[in-house]
PDB file of C-alpha atoms in Angstrom:
ATOM      1  CA  MET A  22       0.337  -0.172   0.039  1.00 59.00           C
ATOM      2  CA  TYR A  23       2.777   2.539   0.992  1.00 54.00           C
ATOM      3  CA  TYR A  24       4.453   1.495  -2.480  1.00 56.00           C
ATOM      4  CA  HIS A  25       2.013   2.573  -4.310  1.00 57.00           C
ATOM      5  CA  ILE A  26       0.475   5.606  -2.793  1.00 57.00           C
ATOM      6  CA  LEU A  27       4.896   6.753  -2.896  1.00 53.00           C
ATOM      7  CA  PHE A  28       6.408   5.735  -6.025  1.00 54.00           C
ATOM      8  CA  GLU A  29       2.998   5.562  -8.253  1.00 54.00           C
ATOM      9  CA  CYS A  30       2.532   9.145  -7.485  1.00 53.00           C
ATOM     10  CA  ILE A  31       6.455   9.362  -8.197  1.00 48.00           C
ATOM     11  CA  GLU A  32       5.234   8.004 -11.000  1.00 54.00           C
ATOM     12  CA  GLY A  33       2.716  10.402 -11.657  1.00 56.00           C
ATOM     13  CA  LYS A  34       0.074   7.845 -12.625  1.00 60.00           C
ATOM     14  CA  ASP A  35      -3.210   8.736 -13.051  1.00 66.00           C
ATOM     15  CA  ASP A  36      -5.772   8.256  -9.797  1.00 67.00           C
ATOM     16  CA  HIS A  37      -7.901   6.184 -11.380  1.00 74.00           C
ATOM     17  CA  GLN A  38      -4.645   3.559 -11.996  1.00 75.00           C
ATOM     18  CA  VAL A  39      -3.816   4.018  -9.143  1.00 76.00           C
ATOM     19  CA  GLU A  40      -7.195   3.065  -7.190  1.00 79.00           C
ATOM     20  CA  ALA A  41      -7.904   0.140  -9.446  1.00 80.00           C
ATOM     21  CA  LEU A  42      -4.636  -1.164  -8.387  1.00 79.00           C
ATOM     22  CA  MET A  43      -4.834  -0.705  -4.512  1.00 82.00           C
ATOM     23  CA  PHE A  44      -8.484  -2.093  -4.673  1.00 84.00           C
ATOM     24  CA  ASN A  45      -7.602  -5.075  -6.862  1.00 84.00           C
ATOM     25  CA  MET A  46      -4.618  -5.847  -4.301  1.00 83.00           C
ATOM     26  CA  LEU A  47      -7.325  -5.847  -1.021  1.00 85.00           C
ATOM     27  CA  SER A  48     -10.356  -7.759  -2.889  1.00 88.00           C
ATOM     28  CA  SER A  49     -10.103 -10.150  -0.118  1.00 91.00           C
ATOM     29  CA  TYR A  50     -10.691  -7.571   2.138  1.00 92.00           C
ATOM     30  CA  SER A  51     -13.988  -6.148   3.741  1.00 93.00           C
ATOM     31  CA  TRP A  52     -15.087  -2.608   2.566  1.00 94.00           C
ATOM     32  CA  ASP A  53     -13.760  -0.990   5.662  1.00 93.00           C
ATOM     33  CA  ALA A  54     -11.041  -3.539   6.595  1.00 92.00           C
ATOM     34  CA  LYS A  55     -10.235  -1.400   2.597  1.00 92.00           C
ATOM     35  CA  LEU A  56     -10.692   1.594   4.201  1.00 92.00           C
ATOM     36  CA  VAL A  57      -8.154   1.405   7.445  1.00 91.00           C
ATOM     37  CA  LEU A  58      -5.221  -0.224   5.212  1.00 89.00           C
ATOM     38  CA  THR A  59      -4.887   2.550   3.151  1.00 89.00           C
ATOM     39  CA  LEU A  60      -5.773   5.157   5.828  1.00 89.00           C
ATOM     40  CA  SER A  61      -2.694   3.490   7.430  1.00 87.00           C
ATOM     41  CA  ALA A  62      -0.854   3.196   4.287  1.00 84.00           C
ATOM     42  CA  PHE A  63      -1.478   7.030   3.947  1.00 83.00           C
ATOM     43  CA  ALA A  64      -0.863   8.227   7.586  1.00 82.00           C
ATOM     44  CA  LEU A  65       2.629   6.345   7.087  1.00 77.00           C
ATOM     45  CA  TYR A  66       3.595   7.721   3.830  1.00 73.00           C
ATOM     46  CA  ASN A  67       2.734  11.136   5.058  1.00 71.00           C
ATOM     47  CA  GLY A  68       4.373  11.058   8.845  1.00 68.00           C
ATOM     48  CA  GLN A  69       7.932   9.641   7.593  1.00 63.00           C
ATOM     49  CA  LEU A  70       7.970  12.706   5.072  1.00 62.00           C
ATOM     50  CA  TRP A  71       6.846  15.916   7.434  1.00 61.00           C
ATOM     51  CA  LEU A  72       9.029  13.402  10.686  1.00 60.00           C
ATOM     52  CA  LEU A  73      12.783  14.155   7.234  1.00 56.00           C
ATOM     53  CA  VAL A  74      11.097  18.010   6.710  1.00 55.00           C
ATOM     54  CA  GLN A  75      12.072  18.210  10.387  1.00 59.00           C
ATOM     55  CA  THR A  76      15.182  16.351  10.253  1.00 55.00           C
ATOM     56  CA  HIS A  77      17.565  16.400   6.954  1.00 51.00           C
ATOM     57  CA  THR A  78      19.775  19.360   7.910  1.00 57.00           C
ATOM     58  CA  SER A  79      20.499  17.786  10.787  1.00 57.00           C
ATOM     59  CA  ASN A  80      21.099  13.733   9.878  1.00 54.00           C
ATOM     60  CA  VAL A  81      23.447  12.206   7.313  1.00 56.00           C
ATOM     61  CA  LEU A  82      21.316   9.929   6.385  1.00 55.00           C
ATOM     62  CA  THR A  83      17.667  11.763   6.116  1.00 52.00           C
ATOM     63  CA  LYS A  84      19.420  13.985   4.544  1.00 55.00           C
ATOM     64  CA  SER A  85      20.643  11.218   1.545  1.00 56.00           C
ATOM     65  CA  MET A  86      16.521   9.769   2.371  1.00 54.00           C
ATOM     66  CA  ALA A  87      15.083  13.256   1.499  1.00 52.00           C
ATOM     67  CA  MET A  88      16.646  13.365  -1.805  1.00 54.00           C
ATOM     68  CA  LEU A  89      15.621   9.965  -2.912  1.00 54.00           C
ATOM     69  CA  LYS A  90      12.208  11.181  -1.930  1.00 54.00           C
ATOM     70  CA  GLY A  91      12.536  14.336  -3.853  1.00 53.00           C
ATOM     71  CA  LEU A  92      12.442  17.082  -0.157  1.00 52.00           C
ATOM     72  CA  PRO A  93      14.078  19.804  -1.989  1.00 50.00           C
ATOM     73  CA  ARG A  94      11.454  20.229  -4.357  1.00 52.00           C
ATOM     74  CA  ILE A  95       8.451  20.049  -1.234  1.00 53.00           C
ATOM     75  CA  MET A  96      10.600  22.080   0.636  1.00 50.00           C
ATOM     76  CA  GLU A  97      11.527  25.020  -1.984  1.00 53.00           C
ATOM     77  CA  HIS A  98       7.215  25.422  -0.740  1.00 50.00           C
ATOM     78  CA  ILE A  99       6.957  24.568   2.374  1.00 52.00           C
ATOM     79  CA  ASP A 100       6.097  28.347   3.194  1.00 51.00           C
ATOM     80  CA  ALA A 101       3.079  27.893   0.911  1.00 52.00           C
ATOM     81  CA  PRO A 102       0.094  29.657   0.604  1.00 54.00           C
ATOM     82  CA  LYS A 103      -2.022  29.407   3.850  1.00 64.00           C
ATOM     83  CA  LEU A 104      -4.699  28.169   2.286  1.00 69.00           C
ATOM     84  CA  TRP A 105      -3.121  25.231   1.019  1.00 71.00           C
ATOM     85  CA  PHE A 106      -1.881  23.556   3.871  1.00 75.00           C
ATOM     86  CA  ASP A 107      -6.083  24.588   5.807  1.00 82.00           C
ATOM     87  CA  GLU A 108      -7.537  23.270   2.994  1.00 84.00           C
ATOM     88  CA  LEU A 109      -5.361  19.682   3.270  1.00 83.00           C
ATOM     89  CA  SER A 110      -5.801  19.894   6.613  1.00 85.00           C
ATOM     90  CA  LYS A 111      -9.215  20.095   6.191  1.00 92.00           C
ATOM     91  CA  LEU A 112      -8.740  17.170   3.243  1.00 93.00           C
ATOM     92  CA  ILE A 113      -7.182  15.160   6.250  1.00 91.00           C
ATOM     93  CA  THR A 114      -9.543  15.787   9.206  1.00 93.00           C
ATOM     94  CA  ALA A 115     -12.945  14.987   6.305  1.00 96.00           C
ATOM     95  CA  MET A 116     -11.360  11.066   5.942  1.00 94.00           C
ATOM     96  CA  LEU A 117     -11.066  10.780   9.557  1.00 94.00           C
ATOM     97  CA  ASP A 118     -14.045  11.580  10.626  1.00 96.00           C
ATOM     98  CA  LEU A 119     -15.684   9.778   7.419  1.00 96.00           C
ATOM     99  CA  SER A 120     -12.911   6.328   8.690  1.00 95.00           C
ATOM    100  CA  ARG A 121     -14.321   6.715  12.038  1.00 96.00           C
ATOM    101  CA  CYS A 122     -17.842   6.572  11.204  1.00 97.00           C
ATOM    102  CA  ILE A 123     -17.194   3.740   8.948  1.00 96.00           C
ATOM    103  CA  VAL A 124     -15.974   1.705  11.274  1.00 95.00           C
ATOM    104  CA  ALA A 125     -18.209   2.484  14.249  1.00 96.00           C
ATOM    105  CA  LEU A 126     -21.158   1.140  11.808  1.00 95.00           C
ATOM    106  CA  THR A 127     -19.083  -2.457  11.631  1.00 94.00           C
ATOM    107  CA  GLU A 128     -19.236  -2.694  15.213  1.00 94.00           C
ATOM    108  CA  LEU A 129     -22.254  -2.072  16.021  1.00 95.00           C
ATOM    109  CA  PRO A 130     -23.993  -5.554  18.205  1.00 93.00           C
ATOM    110  CA  SER A 131     -26.452  -7.349  15.520  1.00 90.00           C
ATOM    111  CA  SER A 132     -28.054  -8.463  18.562  1.00 90.00           C
ATOM    112  CA  TYR A 133     -29.315  -5.348  18.669  1.00 91.00           C
ATOM    113  CA  VAL A 134     -28.952  -4.318  15.016  1.00 90.00           C
ATOM    114  CA  THR A 135     -29.364  -6.640  12.094  1.00 90.00           C
ATOM    115  CA  GLN A 136     -28.175  -6.243   8.585  1.00 88.00           C
ATOM    116  CA  ASP A 137     -31.841  -5.978   7.223  1.00 88.00           C
ATOM    117  CA  MET A 138     -32.913  -2.256   9.088  1.00 91.00           C
ATOM    118  CA  PRO A 139     -33.172   0.470   7.495  1.00 93.00           C
ATOM    119  CA  ALA A 140     -30.789   2.972   8.971  1.00 93.00           C
ATOM    120  CA  LEU A 141     -28.064   0.396   8.700  1.00 94.00           C
ATOM    121  CA  SER A 142     -28.657  -1.495   5.434  1.00 94.00           C
ATOM    122  CA  GLU A 143     -29.078   2.593   4.303  1.00 95.00           C
ATOM    123  CA  ALA A 144     -25.453   3.461   5.734  1.00 95.00           C
ATOM    124  CA  MET A 145     -24.462  -0.026   4.368  1.00 95.00           C
ATOM    125  CA  ALA A 146     -24.763   0.597   1.053  1.00 95.00           C
ATOM    126  CA  THR A 147     -23.574   4.003   0.778  1.00 96.00           C
ATOM    127  CA  VAL A 148     -19.677   2.200   2.367  1.00 96.00           C
ATOM    128  CA  PRO A 149     -18.328   1.362  -0.951  1.00 95.00           C
ATOM    129  CA  ILE A 150     -18.666   5.065  -1.754  1.00 95.00           C
ATOM    130  CA  ALA A 151     -17.863   6.235   0.889  1.00 96.00           C
ATOM    131  CA  VAL A 152     -14.648   4.213   1.046  1.00 95.00           C
ATOM    132  CA  TYR A 153     -13.856   4.481  -2.677  1.00 93.00           C
ATOM    133  CA  SER A 154     -14.292   8.461  -2.005  1.00 94.00           C
ATOM    134  CA  ALA A 155     -12.348   8.486   1.065  1.00 93.00           C
ATOM    135  CA  VAL A 156      -9.142   6.448  -1.062  1.00 91.00           C
ATOM    136  CA  ARG A 157      -9.400   9.042  -3.862  1.00 89.00           C
ATOM    137  CA  GLY A 158      -9.411  12.391  -0.968  1.00 91.00           C
ATOM    138  CA  MET A 159      -5.488  10.733   0.257  1.00 88.00           C
ATOM    139  CA  LEU A 160      -4.428  10.487  -2.985  1.00 85.00           C
ATOM    140  CA  THR A 161      -5.004  13.555  -3.058  1.00 85.00           C
ATOM    141  CA  CYS A 162      -3.453  14.505  -0.265  1.00 83.00           C
ATOM    142  CA  ALA A 163      -0.620  12.907  -1.057  1.00 79.00           C
ATOM    143  CA  ASN A 164      -0.031  14.234  -4.862  1.00 78.00           C
ATOM    144  CA  HIS A 165      -0.592  17.433  -3.771  1.00 76.00           C
ATOM    145  CA  ILE A 166       2.354  16.999  -0.970  1.00 72.00           C
ATOM    146  CA  TYR A 167       4.357  15.584  -2.846  1.00 67.00           C
ATOM    147  CA  PHE A 168       4.391  17.441  -5.970  1.00 65.00           C
ATOM    148  CA  ALA A 169       4.201  20.565  -3.404  1.00 58.00           C
ATOM    149  CA  TYR A 170       5.680  23.037  -6.071  1.00 46.00           C
ATOM    150  CA  ARG A 171       2.514  22.208  -9.046  1.00 55.00           C
ATOM    151  CA  TYR A 172      -0.010  22.753  -6.154  1.00 53.00           C
ATOM    152  CA  ALA A 173       1.070  24.938  -3.677  1.00 51.00           C
ATOM    153  CA  ALA A 174      -0.167  27.868  -4.780  1.00 50.00           C
ATOM    154  CA  SER A 175      -3.969  27.199  -5.186  1.00 56.00           C
ATOM    155  CA  ALA A 176      -5.417  24.999  -2.961  1.00 59.00           C
ATOM    156  CA  GLY A 177      -6.783  23.500  -6.256  1.00 72.00           C
ATOM    157  CA  ASP A 178      -9.430  20.429  -6.293  1.00 82.00           C
ATOM    158  CA  LEU A 179      -9.341  19.536  -2.359  1.00 87.00           C
ATOM    159  CA  PRO A 180     -12.095  21.908  -1.441  1.00 90.00           C
ATOM    160  CA  THR A 181     -14.528  20.133  -3.490  1.00 92.00           C
ATOM    161  CA  ILE A 182     -13.175  16.637  -2.903  1.00 93.00           C
ATOM    162  CA  THR A 183     -13.450  17.129   1.207  1.00 95.00           C
ATOM    163  CA  TYR A 184     -17.290  18.852   0.520  1.00 95.00           C
ATOM    164  CA  LYS A 185     -18.291  15.443  -1.145  1.00 96.00           C
ATOM    165  CA  ILE A 186     -16.933  13.683   2.264  1.00 97.00           C
ATOM    166  CA  ASN A 187     -18.161  16.094   4.283  1.00 97.00           C
ATOM    167  CA  SER A 188     -20.969  15.005   2.530  1.00 97.00           C
ATOM    168  CA  ILE A 189     -21.445  11.800   2.590  1.00 97.00           C
ATOM    169  CA  HIS A 190     -20.251  11.801   6.379  1.00 98.00           C
ATOM    170  CA  ASP A 191     -22.859  13.765   7.305  1.00 98.00           C
ATOM    171  CA  HIS A 192     -25.397  11.106   5.343  1.00 97.00           C
ATOM    172  CA  LEU A 193     -23.491   7.903   7.548  1.00 97.00           C
ATOM    173  CA  LYS A 194     -23.958   9.757  10.474  1.00 97.00           C
ATOM    174  CA  ARG A 195     -27.767  10.500  10.702  1.00 97.00           C
ATOM    175  CA  LYS A 196     -28.010   6.713  10.201  1.00 97.00           C
ATOM    176  CA  LEU A 197     -25.386   6.013  12.938  1.00 97.00           C
ATOM    177  CA  ASP A 198     -27.417   8.495  15.199  1.00 97.00           C
ATOM    178  CA  LEU A 199     -30.729   6.225  14.247  1.00 96.00           C
ATOM    179  CA  CYS A 200     -28.686   2.577  15.266  1.00 96.00           C
ATOM    180  CA  TYR A 201     -27.202   4.007  18.100  1.00 96.00           C
ATOM    181  CA  LYS A 202     -30.817   5.160  19.046  1.00 95.00           C
ATOM    182  CA  LEU A 203     -32.504   2.270  18.150  1.00 94.00           C
ATOM    183  CA  ILE A 204     -30.247  -0.032  20.529  1.00 94.00           C
ATOM    184  CA  GLU A 205     -30.810   2.053  23.423  1.00 94.00           C
ATOM    185  CA  GLU A 206     -34.726   1.663  22.880  1.00 94.00           C
ATOM    186  CA  LYS A 207     -34.157  -2.263  23.282  1.00 93.00           C
ATOM    187  CA  LYS A 208     -31.791  -1.978  25.987  1.00 90.00           C
ATOM    188  CA  ASN A 209     -33.996  -0.002  27.975  1.00 89.00           C
ATOM    189  CA  VAL A 210     -36.847  -2.848  27.058  1.00 92.00           C
ATOM    190  CA  ASP A 211     -34.639  -5.646  28.055  1.00 89.00           C
ATOM    191  CA  ALA A 212     -33.817  -3.479  31.466  1.00 83.00           C
ATOM    192  CA  TYR A 213     -37.985  -3.162  32.122  1.00 86.00           C
ATOM    193  CA  GLU A 214     -38.507  -7.216  30.941  1.00 88.00           C
ATOM    194  CA  ALA A 215     -35.164  -8.234  33.424  1.00 82.00           C
ATOM    195  CA  LEU A 216     -36.454  -6.165  35.940  1.00 81.00           C
ATOM    196  CA  LEU A 217     -40.132  -7.834  36.197  1.00 85.00           C
ATOM    197  CA  HIS A 218     -38.935 -10.578  35.554  1.00 85.00           C
ATOM    198  CA  ILE A 219     -36.288 -10.319  39.210  1.00 78.00           C
ATOM    199  CA  PHE A 220     -39.689  -8.960  40.947  1.00 78.00           C
ATOM    200  CA  GLU A 221     -41.715 -11.361  39.327  1.00 80.00           C
ATOM    201  CA  MET A 222     -38.928 -14.621  41.376  1.00 76.00           C
ATOM    202  CA  VAL A 223     -39.045 -15.244  44.464  1.00 74.00           C
ATOM    203  CA  HIS A 224     -34.931 -14.463  46.023  1.00 66.00           C
ATOM    204  CA  ILE A 225     -33.456 -15.061  50.014  1.00 71.00           C
ATOM    205  CA  ASP A 226     -32.750 -11.597  50.016  1.00 66.00           C
ATOM    206  CA  ASN A 227     -33.554  -8.050  48.816  1.00 65.00           C
ATOM    207  CA  MET A 228     -29.260  -8.199  46.867  1.00 69.00           C
ATOM    208  CA  LYS A 229     -30.300  -9.458  43.109  1.00 70.00           C
ATOM    209  CA  VAL A 230     -33.025  -6.765  43.388  1.00 71.00           C
ATOM    210  CA  LEU A 231     -31.009  -3.832  44.331  1.00 68.00           C
ATOM    211  CA  ARG A 232     -27.985  -4.694  42.338  1.00 69.00           C
ATOM    212  CA  THR A 233     -30.127  -5.083  38.850  1.00 70.00           C
ATOM    213  CA  LEU A 234     -32.063  -1.674  40.245  1.00 69.00           C
ATOM    214  CA  ILE A 235     -28.803   0.516  40.789  1.00 70.00           C
ATOM    215  CA  TYR A 236     -26.507  -1.341  38.259  1.00 61.00           C
ATOM    216  CA  PRO A 237     -23.246  -0.616  39.943  1.00 52.00           C
ATOM    217  CA  LYS A 238     -21.400  -1.749  37.027  1.00 60.00           C
ATOM    218  CA  ASP A 239     -17.777  -1.499  38.294  1.00 56.00           C
ATOM    219  CA  ASP A 240     -18.333   0.384  41.148  1.00 54.00           C
ATOM    220  CA  LEU A 241     -18.033  -1.153  43.906  1.00 59.00           C
ATOM    221  CA  GLN A 242     -19.381   1.631  46.647  1.00 60.00           C
ATOM    222  CA  PRO A 243     -22.358   3.149  44.202  1.00 60.00           C
ATOM    223  CA  LEU A 244     -24.405   4.401  46.659  1.00 66.00           C
ATOM    224  CA  PHE A 245     -24.135   7.484  48.994  1.00 63.00           C
ATOM    225  CA  ASP A 246     -24.541   7.572  52.922  1.00 66.00           C
ATOM    226  CA  GLY A 247     -25.715  10.871  53.733  1.00 70.00           C
ATOM    227  CA  SER A 248     -24.930  10.810  57.233  1.00 72.00           C
ATOM    228  CA  THR A 249     -21.057   9.526  57.092  1.00 72.00           C
ATOM    229  CA  LYS A 250     -20.516  12.146  53.529  1.00 73.00           C
ATOM    230  CA  ARG A 251     -18.854   7.824  51.997  1.00 70.00           C
ATOM    231  CA  ARG A 252     -19.786   5.517  49.184  1.00 68.00           C
ATOM    232  CA  ALA A 253     -21.514   2.945  50.561  1.00 65.00           C
ATOM    233  CA  CYS A 254     -21.726  -0.850  48.505  1.00 65.00           C
ATOM    234  CA  ILE A 255     -24.713  -2.264  48.427  1.00 61.00           C
ATOM    235  CA  SER A 256     -24.295  -5.318  50.910  1.00 62.00           C
ATOM    236  CA  LEU A 257     -25.188  -2.690  53.806  1.00 55.00           C
ATOM    237  CA  HIS A 258     -28.678  -3.139  52.685  1.00 52.00           C
ATOM    238  CA  MET A 259     -29.427  -6.172  52.342  1.00 52.00           C
ATOM    239  CA  ARG A 260     -32.711  -7.615  53.933  1.00 51.00           C
ATOM    240  CA  ASN A 261     -33.835 -11.181  54.574  1.00 44.00           C
TER     241      ASN A 261
END
């Protein structure tokens, strides 16, 4: 992945060609995995490049690596217009937001949200387009960074791609929020039904009822004793 982002950009290949190569290489992975792997490769590319920017003047090895990666051309435009850097930053942020949203959709608990639910099915139908757009954005960023001498004078197509990715993210985020709402509603119903069941049971003490009502999770002292001004354990209120 890193090879394709770096060397295909250096060769100046069309983005569609590079995308085809990358998606063919990742054909056996799920859409969210495709996105995460590509994003990781882009982060490595971007991170290594800017690490060289910071250290190439003080280290012989990094200076040699910088020459191989064409860093002198980039450094000539390191003081490029702020607009260019701002638009690059906006696009990278948009890609990260979109990636987080897609991963969140794939991690929804299947016990509460199924693929046939409209909110999730509509979101998942958009994921391939979202991943394609994000990968296109990464390649655009890589080109803008490596060929800074061409792009530094103008933001070019960065705002357009950022707008498209943000629009897709907004759509997926609405669907994700709806899924979260449905999950919360189902959890509330489950909790209510569990509570009814517990009250119908015969108990030797009141501990199970108290634990269900108070729901301490990992908090061993979920209660606050007003007389002592200290937190207290549920077991102090046990009754037979």
